[in-house]
Short mmCIF file of C-alpha atoms in Angstrom, two decimals:
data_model
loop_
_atom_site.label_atom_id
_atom_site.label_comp_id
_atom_site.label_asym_id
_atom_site.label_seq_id
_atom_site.Cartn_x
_atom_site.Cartn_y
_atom_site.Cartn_z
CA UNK F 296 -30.98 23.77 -89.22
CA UNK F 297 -30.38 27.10 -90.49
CA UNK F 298 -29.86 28.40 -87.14
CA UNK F 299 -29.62 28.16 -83.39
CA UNK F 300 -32.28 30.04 -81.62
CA UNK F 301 -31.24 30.84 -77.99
CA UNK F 302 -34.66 32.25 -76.05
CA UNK F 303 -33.15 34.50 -72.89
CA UNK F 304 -36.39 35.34 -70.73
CA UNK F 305 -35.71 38.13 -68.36
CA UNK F 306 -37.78 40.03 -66.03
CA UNK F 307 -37.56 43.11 -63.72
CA UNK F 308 -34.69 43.33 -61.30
CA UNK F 309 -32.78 40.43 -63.18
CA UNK F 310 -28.94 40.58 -63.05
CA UNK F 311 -27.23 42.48 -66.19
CA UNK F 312 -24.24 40.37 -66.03
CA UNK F 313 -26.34 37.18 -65.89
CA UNK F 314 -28.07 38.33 -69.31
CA UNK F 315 -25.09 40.20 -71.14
CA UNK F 316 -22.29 37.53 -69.94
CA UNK F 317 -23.58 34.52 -72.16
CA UNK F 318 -25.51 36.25 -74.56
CA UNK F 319 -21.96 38.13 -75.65
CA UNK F 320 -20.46 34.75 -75.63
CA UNK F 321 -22.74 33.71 -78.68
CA UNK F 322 -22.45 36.89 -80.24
CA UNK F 323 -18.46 36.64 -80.42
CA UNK F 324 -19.10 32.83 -81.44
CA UNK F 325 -20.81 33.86 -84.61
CA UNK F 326 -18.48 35.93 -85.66
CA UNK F 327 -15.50 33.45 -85.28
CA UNK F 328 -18.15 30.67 -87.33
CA UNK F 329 -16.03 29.64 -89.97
CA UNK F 330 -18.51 29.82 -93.21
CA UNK F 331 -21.24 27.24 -93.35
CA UNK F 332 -21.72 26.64 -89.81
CA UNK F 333 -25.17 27.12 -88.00
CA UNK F 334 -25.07 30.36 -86.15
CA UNK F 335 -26.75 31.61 -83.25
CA UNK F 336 -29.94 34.04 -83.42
CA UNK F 337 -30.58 35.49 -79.91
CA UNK F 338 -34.14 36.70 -79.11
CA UNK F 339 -34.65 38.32 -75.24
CA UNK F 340 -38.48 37.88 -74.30
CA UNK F 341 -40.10 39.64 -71.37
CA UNK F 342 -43.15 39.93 -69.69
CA UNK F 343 -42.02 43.59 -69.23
CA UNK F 344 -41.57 44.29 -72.78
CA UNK F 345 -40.27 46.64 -74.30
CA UNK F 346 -37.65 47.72 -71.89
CA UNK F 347 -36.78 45.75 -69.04
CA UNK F 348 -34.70 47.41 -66.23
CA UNK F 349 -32.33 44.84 -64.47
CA UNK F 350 -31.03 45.38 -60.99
CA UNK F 351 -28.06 47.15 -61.65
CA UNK F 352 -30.60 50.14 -63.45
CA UNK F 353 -29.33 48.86 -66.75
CA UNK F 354 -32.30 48.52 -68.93
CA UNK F 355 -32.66 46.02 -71.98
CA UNK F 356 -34.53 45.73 -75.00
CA UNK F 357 -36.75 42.76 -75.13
CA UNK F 358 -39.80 41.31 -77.41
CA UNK F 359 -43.13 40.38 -75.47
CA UNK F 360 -43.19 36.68 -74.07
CA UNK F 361 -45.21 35.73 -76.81
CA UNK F 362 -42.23 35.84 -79.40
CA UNK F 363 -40.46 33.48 -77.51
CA UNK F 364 -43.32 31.08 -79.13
CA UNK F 365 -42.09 27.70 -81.35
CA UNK F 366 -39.01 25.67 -81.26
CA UNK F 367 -35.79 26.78 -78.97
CA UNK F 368 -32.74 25.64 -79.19
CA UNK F 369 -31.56 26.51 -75.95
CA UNK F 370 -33.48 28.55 -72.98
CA UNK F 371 -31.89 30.82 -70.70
CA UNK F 372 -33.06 31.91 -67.62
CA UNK F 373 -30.67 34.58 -65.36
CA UNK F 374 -30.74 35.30 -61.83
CA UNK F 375 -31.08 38.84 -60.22
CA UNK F 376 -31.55 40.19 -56.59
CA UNK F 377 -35.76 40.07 -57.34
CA UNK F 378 -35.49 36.10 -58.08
CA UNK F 379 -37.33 36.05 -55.28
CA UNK F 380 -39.91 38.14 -56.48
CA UNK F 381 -40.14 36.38 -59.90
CA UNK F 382 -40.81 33.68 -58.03
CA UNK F 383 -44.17 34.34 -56.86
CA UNK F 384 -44.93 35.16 -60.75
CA UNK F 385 -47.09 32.39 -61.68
CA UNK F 386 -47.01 33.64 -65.07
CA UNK F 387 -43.41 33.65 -65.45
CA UNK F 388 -42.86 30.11 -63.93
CA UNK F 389 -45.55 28.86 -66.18
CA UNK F 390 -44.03 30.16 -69.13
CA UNK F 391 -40.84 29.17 -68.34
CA UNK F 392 -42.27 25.41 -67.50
CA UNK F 393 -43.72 25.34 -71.41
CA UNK F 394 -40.76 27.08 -73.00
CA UNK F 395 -38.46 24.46 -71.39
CA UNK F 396 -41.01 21.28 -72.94
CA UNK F 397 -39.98 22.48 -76.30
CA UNK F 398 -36.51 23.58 -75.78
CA UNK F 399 -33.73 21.47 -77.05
CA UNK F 400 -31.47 22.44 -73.43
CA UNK F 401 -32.42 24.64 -70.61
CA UNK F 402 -29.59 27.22 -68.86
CA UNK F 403 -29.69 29.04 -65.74
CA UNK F 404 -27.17 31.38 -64.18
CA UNK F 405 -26.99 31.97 -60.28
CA UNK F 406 -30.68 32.36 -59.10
CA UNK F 407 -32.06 31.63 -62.26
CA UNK F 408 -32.07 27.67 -61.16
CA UNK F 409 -34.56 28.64 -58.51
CA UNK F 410 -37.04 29.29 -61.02
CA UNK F 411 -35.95 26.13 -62.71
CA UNK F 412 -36.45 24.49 -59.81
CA UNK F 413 -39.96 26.05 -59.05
CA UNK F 414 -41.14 25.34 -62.33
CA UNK F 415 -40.56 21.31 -61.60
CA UNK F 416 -37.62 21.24 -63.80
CA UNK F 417 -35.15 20.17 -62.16
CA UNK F 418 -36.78 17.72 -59.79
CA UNK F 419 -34.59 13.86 -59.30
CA UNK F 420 -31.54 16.26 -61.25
CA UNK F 421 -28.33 17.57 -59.85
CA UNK F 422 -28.00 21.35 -60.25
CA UNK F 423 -25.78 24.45 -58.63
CA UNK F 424 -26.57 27.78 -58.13
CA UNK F 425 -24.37 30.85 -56.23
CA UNK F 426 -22.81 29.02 -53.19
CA UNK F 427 -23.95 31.43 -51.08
CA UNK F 428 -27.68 30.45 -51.87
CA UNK F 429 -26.94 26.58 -52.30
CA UNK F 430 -28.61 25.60 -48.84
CA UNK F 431 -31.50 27.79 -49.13
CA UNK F 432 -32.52 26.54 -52.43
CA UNK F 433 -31.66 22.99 -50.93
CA UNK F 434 -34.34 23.17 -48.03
CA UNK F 435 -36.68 24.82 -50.41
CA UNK F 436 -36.63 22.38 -53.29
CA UNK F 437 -35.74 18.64 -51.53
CA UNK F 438 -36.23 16.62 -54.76
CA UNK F 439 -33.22 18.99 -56.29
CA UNK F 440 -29.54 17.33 -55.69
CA UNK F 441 -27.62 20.78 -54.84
CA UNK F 442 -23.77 20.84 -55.59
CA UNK F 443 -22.57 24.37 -54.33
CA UNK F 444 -18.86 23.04 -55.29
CA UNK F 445 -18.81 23.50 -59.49
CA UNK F 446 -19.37 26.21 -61.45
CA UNK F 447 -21.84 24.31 -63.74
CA UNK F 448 -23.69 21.66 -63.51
CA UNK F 449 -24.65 19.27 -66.87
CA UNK F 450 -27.78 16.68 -66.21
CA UNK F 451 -29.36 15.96 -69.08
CA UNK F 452 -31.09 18.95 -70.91
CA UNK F 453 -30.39 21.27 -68.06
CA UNK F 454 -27.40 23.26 -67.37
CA UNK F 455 -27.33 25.23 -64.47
CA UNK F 456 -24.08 27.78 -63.06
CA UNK F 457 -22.94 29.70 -59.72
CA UNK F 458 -23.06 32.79 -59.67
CA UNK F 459 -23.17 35.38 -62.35
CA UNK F 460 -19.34 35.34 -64.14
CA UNK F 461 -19.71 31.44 -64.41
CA UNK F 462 -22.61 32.49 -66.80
CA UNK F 463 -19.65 33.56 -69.43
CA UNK F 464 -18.05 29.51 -68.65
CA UNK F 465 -21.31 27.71 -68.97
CA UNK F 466 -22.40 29.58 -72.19
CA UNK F 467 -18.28 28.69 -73.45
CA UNK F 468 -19.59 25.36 -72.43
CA UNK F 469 -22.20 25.43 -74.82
CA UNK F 470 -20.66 26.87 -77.79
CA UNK F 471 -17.80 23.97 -76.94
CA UNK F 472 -20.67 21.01 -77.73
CA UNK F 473 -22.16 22.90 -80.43
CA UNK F 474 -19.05 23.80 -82.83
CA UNK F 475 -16.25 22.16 -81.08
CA UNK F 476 -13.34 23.19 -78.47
CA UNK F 477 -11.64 25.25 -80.90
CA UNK F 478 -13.95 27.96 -81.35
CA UNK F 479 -15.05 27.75 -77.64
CA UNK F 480 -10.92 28.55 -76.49
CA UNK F 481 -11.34 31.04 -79.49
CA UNK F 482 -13.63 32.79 -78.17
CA UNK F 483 -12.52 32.62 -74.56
CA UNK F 484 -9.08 34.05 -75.41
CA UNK F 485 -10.91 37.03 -77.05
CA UNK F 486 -12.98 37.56 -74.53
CA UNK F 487 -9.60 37.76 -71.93
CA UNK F 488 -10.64 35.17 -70.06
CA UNK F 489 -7.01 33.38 -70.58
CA UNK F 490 -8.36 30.15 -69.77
CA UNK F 491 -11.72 28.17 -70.66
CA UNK F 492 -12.93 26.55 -67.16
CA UNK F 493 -15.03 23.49 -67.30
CA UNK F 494 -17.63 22.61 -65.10
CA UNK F 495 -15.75 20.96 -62.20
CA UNK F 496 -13.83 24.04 -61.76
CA UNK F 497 -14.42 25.02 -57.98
CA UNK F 498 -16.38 28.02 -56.68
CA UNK F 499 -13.73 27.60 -53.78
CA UNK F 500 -11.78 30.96 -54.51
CA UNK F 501 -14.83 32.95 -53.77
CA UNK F 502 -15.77 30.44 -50.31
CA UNK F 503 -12.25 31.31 -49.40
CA UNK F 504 -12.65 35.00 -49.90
CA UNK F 505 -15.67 34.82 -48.04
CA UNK F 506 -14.12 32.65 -45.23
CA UNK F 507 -11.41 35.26 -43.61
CA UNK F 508 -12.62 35.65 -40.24
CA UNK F 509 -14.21 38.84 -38.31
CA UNK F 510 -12.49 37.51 -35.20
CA UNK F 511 -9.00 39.08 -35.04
CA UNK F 512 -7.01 36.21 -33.34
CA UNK F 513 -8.77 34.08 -35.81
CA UNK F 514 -7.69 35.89 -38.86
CA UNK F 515 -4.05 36.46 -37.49
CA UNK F 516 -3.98 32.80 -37.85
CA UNK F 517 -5.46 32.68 -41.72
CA UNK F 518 -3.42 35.09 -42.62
CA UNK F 519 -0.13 33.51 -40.91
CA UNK F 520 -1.36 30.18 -42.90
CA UNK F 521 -1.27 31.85 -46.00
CA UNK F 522 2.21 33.09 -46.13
CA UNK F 523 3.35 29.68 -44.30
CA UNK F 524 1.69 26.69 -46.71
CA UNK F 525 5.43 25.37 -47.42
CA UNK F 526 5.13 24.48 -43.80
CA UNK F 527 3.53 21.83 -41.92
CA UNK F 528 1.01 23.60 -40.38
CA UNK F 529 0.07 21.46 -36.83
CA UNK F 530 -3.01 23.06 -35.41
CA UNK F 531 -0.85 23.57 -32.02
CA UNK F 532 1.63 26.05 -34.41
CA UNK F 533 -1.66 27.67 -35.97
CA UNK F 534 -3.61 27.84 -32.42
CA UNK F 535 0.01 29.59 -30.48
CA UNK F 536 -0.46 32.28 -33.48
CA UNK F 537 -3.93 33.00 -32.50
CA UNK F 538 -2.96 32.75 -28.59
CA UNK F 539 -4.95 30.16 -28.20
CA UNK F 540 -5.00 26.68 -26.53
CA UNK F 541 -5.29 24.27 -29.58
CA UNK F 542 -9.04 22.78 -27.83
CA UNK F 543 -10.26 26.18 -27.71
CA UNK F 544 -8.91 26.91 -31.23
CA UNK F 545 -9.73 24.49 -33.41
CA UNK F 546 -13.55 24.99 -31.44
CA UNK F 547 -13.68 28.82 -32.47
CA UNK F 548 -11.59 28.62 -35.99
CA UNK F 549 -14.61 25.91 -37.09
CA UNK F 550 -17.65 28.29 -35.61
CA UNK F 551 -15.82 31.38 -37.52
CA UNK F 552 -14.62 29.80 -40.54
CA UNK F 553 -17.05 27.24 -41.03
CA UNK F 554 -14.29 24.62 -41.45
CA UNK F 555 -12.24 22.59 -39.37
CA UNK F 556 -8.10 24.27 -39.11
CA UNK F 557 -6.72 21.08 -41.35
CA UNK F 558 -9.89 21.41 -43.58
CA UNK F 559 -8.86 25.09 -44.63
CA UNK F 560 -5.32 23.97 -44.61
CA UNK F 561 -5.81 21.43 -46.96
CA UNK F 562 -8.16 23.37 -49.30
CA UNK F 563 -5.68 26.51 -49.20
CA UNK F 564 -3.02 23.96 -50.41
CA UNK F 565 -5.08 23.02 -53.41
CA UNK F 566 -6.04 26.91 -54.13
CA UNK F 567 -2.65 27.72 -54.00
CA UNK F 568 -1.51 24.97 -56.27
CA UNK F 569 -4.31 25.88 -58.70
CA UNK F 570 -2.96 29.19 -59.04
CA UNK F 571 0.80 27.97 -59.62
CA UNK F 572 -0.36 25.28 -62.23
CA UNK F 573 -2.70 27.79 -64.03
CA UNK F 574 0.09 30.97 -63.65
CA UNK F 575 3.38 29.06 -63.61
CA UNK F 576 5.96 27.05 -65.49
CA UNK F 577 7.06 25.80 -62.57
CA UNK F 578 7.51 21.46 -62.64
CA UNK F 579 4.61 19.69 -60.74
CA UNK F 580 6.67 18.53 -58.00
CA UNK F 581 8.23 21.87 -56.83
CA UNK F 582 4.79 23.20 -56.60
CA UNK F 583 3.77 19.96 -54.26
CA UNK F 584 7.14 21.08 -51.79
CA UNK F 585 5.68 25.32 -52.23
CA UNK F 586 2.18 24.24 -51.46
CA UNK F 587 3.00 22.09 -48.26
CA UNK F 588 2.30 18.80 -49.74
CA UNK F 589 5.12 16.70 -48.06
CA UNK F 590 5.35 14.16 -51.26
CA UNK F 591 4.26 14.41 -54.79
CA UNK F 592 2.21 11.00 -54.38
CA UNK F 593 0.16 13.42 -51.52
CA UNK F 594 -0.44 15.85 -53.78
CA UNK F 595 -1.71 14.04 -56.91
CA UNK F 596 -4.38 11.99 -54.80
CA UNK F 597 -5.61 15.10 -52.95
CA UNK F 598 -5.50 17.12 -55.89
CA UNK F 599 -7.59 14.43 -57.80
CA UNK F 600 -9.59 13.67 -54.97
CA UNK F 601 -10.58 17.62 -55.04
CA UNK F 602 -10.88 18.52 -58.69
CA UNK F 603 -11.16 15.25 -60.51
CA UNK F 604 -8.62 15.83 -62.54
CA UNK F 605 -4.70 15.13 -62.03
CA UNK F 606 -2.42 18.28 -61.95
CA UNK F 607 -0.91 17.80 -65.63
CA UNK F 608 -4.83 17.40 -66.82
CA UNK F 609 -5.63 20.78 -64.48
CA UNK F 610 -2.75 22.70 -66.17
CA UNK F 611 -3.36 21.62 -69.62
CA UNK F 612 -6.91 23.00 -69.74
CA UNK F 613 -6.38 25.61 -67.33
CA UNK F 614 -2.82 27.23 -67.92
CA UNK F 615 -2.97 30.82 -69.14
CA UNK F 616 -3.21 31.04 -72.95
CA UNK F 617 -1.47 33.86 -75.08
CA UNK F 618 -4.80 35.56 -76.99
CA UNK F 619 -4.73 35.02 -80.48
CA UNK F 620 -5.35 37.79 -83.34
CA UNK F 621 -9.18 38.16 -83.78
CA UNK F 622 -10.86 37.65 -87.12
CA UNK F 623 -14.63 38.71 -87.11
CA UNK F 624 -15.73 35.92 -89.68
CA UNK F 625 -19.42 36.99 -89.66
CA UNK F 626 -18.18 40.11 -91.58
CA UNK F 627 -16.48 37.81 -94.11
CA UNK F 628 -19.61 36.16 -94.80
CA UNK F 629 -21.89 39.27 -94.86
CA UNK F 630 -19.58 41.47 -96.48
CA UNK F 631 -20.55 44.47 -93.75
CA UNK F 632 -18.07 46.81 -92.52
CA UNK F 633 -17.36 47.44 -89.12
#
């Protein structure tokens, strides 16, 4: 194989970011190949050929659909505010149905895995997409497993991610089985990311963005939880800070937030002690007593109970990493300048 041939179909109103995010991942992965490894070659194909304008008014260069012909290595399909749209294009989802039969792996970022799913693909398979979108595309496409909690998902030939920056992680992902974890955290430092996330990563920090309340007394009380996880926390201390009885409470902290108050509790704990482990030297067991966790044996089953992984694994693949000096390895091999 004298190279790997990654096949990105876009369309009209498709997300930049969902095109540009892995595509730039490749590109950076070629030129950190060391010599004699199989690079990638990236074709964009498009219905809309020769320019395609995406949603943010960003336009691309693609070739027509029809040069997306022969063997792929891997297929990428983006998401975009007209998903929708491209979903009623029976030309599209066709295409994308026979691309995928002779593709080696199929990718999707955010919306992208409705189309995935609408072209049969993904039917009796786990897959993700933006969490914000997980139960719609649930209810719409029953014979799909949906897992809003990753930020990729890995069955089979199909790899589907959240939404839009987990793009970058999935396509890392990629480059990761291809040529090894090496180049992947290579090209993840370059890129500034600090730290490669793997799949079981949680879309969490964006749920618990999206989670402050509207109701005031409500987000007095997320707020007062948030400067207070070192604390117990009883839902009677958290419902007096609201002025609340705790009945009444817990009933209107669940309709506003979603969650029950010892629900959010416990998943602020574990965000918080992400952020230490990934951010700070500090030993395991003094981040269990900052996060609220009353013993360390508490916080290494909730902690694997929520990520899968034990803290020491967490940090270890998630602890911010130095960036290294940058070598572009493709102009060793071609001999171009800059």
């Amino acid at each position: 194989m004298s190279e790997r041939r990654v096949v990105v179909v876009v369309y009209a109103g498709a997300m930049a970011l969902d095109i540009t995010g892995p595509i730039e991942v490749f590109d950076l992965a070629n030129r950190l190949l060391p010599p004699g490894a199989v690079p990638y070659r990236i074709d964009l194909v498009s219905a809309d050929a020769p320019l395609v304008r995406t949603g943010s008014g960003v336009s691309v260069e693609a070739l027509p659909l029809e040069a997306g012909q022969g063997p792929v290595d891997t297929l990428l399909v983006p998401g975009g505010w007209s998903v929708g749209e491209a979903l009623q294009d029976q030309v599209l989802v066709s295409w994308i149905r026979a691309a995928a039969a002779r593709s080696r792996r199929v990718a999707s970022v955010c919306g992208g895995s409705f189309l995935l799913a609408e072209a049969g693909l993904l039917d009796g398979r786990r897959a993700t997409t933006h969490w914000a979108y997980s139960e719609t595309m649930a209810c719409r496409y029953p014979a799909v497993t949906v897992d809003a909690e990753p930020i990729f998902v890995w069955d089979g030939p199909f790899v589907t991610s959240a939404g839009v920056s987990t793009g970058i992680d999935m396509a890392l992902a990629l480059v990761e089985a291809d040529h090894g974890a090496a180049l992947a955290l290579e090209t993840a430092r370059f890129l500034v990311l600090f730290l490669k996330r793997h799949g079981g990563q949680s879309q969490f920090s964006a749920v618990l963005d999206a989670q402050l309340a509207d109701h005031p007394p409500i987000r007095t009380a997320q707020e007062w939880i948030l400067e207070n996880l070192h604390n117990p926390l009883p839902v009677a201390e958290m419902a007096q800070r609201a002025n609340m009885s705790p009945r009444n409470f817990s009933r209107v902290f669940r309709r506003e937030v979603g969650t029950t108050p010892g629900q959010y509790v416990q998943r602020t704990r574990i965000a918080r002690a992400r952020e230490l482990l990934e951010t700070t030297d500090l030993p395991i067991g003094q981040i269990a007593g900052r996060c609220g966790f009353g013993a360390p044996e508490t916080f290494f089953r909730s902690f694997g109970r929520t990520l899968g992984l034990t803290p020491k694994e967490y940090r270890h693949r998630f602890q911010v990493i130095t960036p290294s000096g940058f070598v572009d390895r493709r102009q060793e091999r071609e001999g171009s300048p800059v």
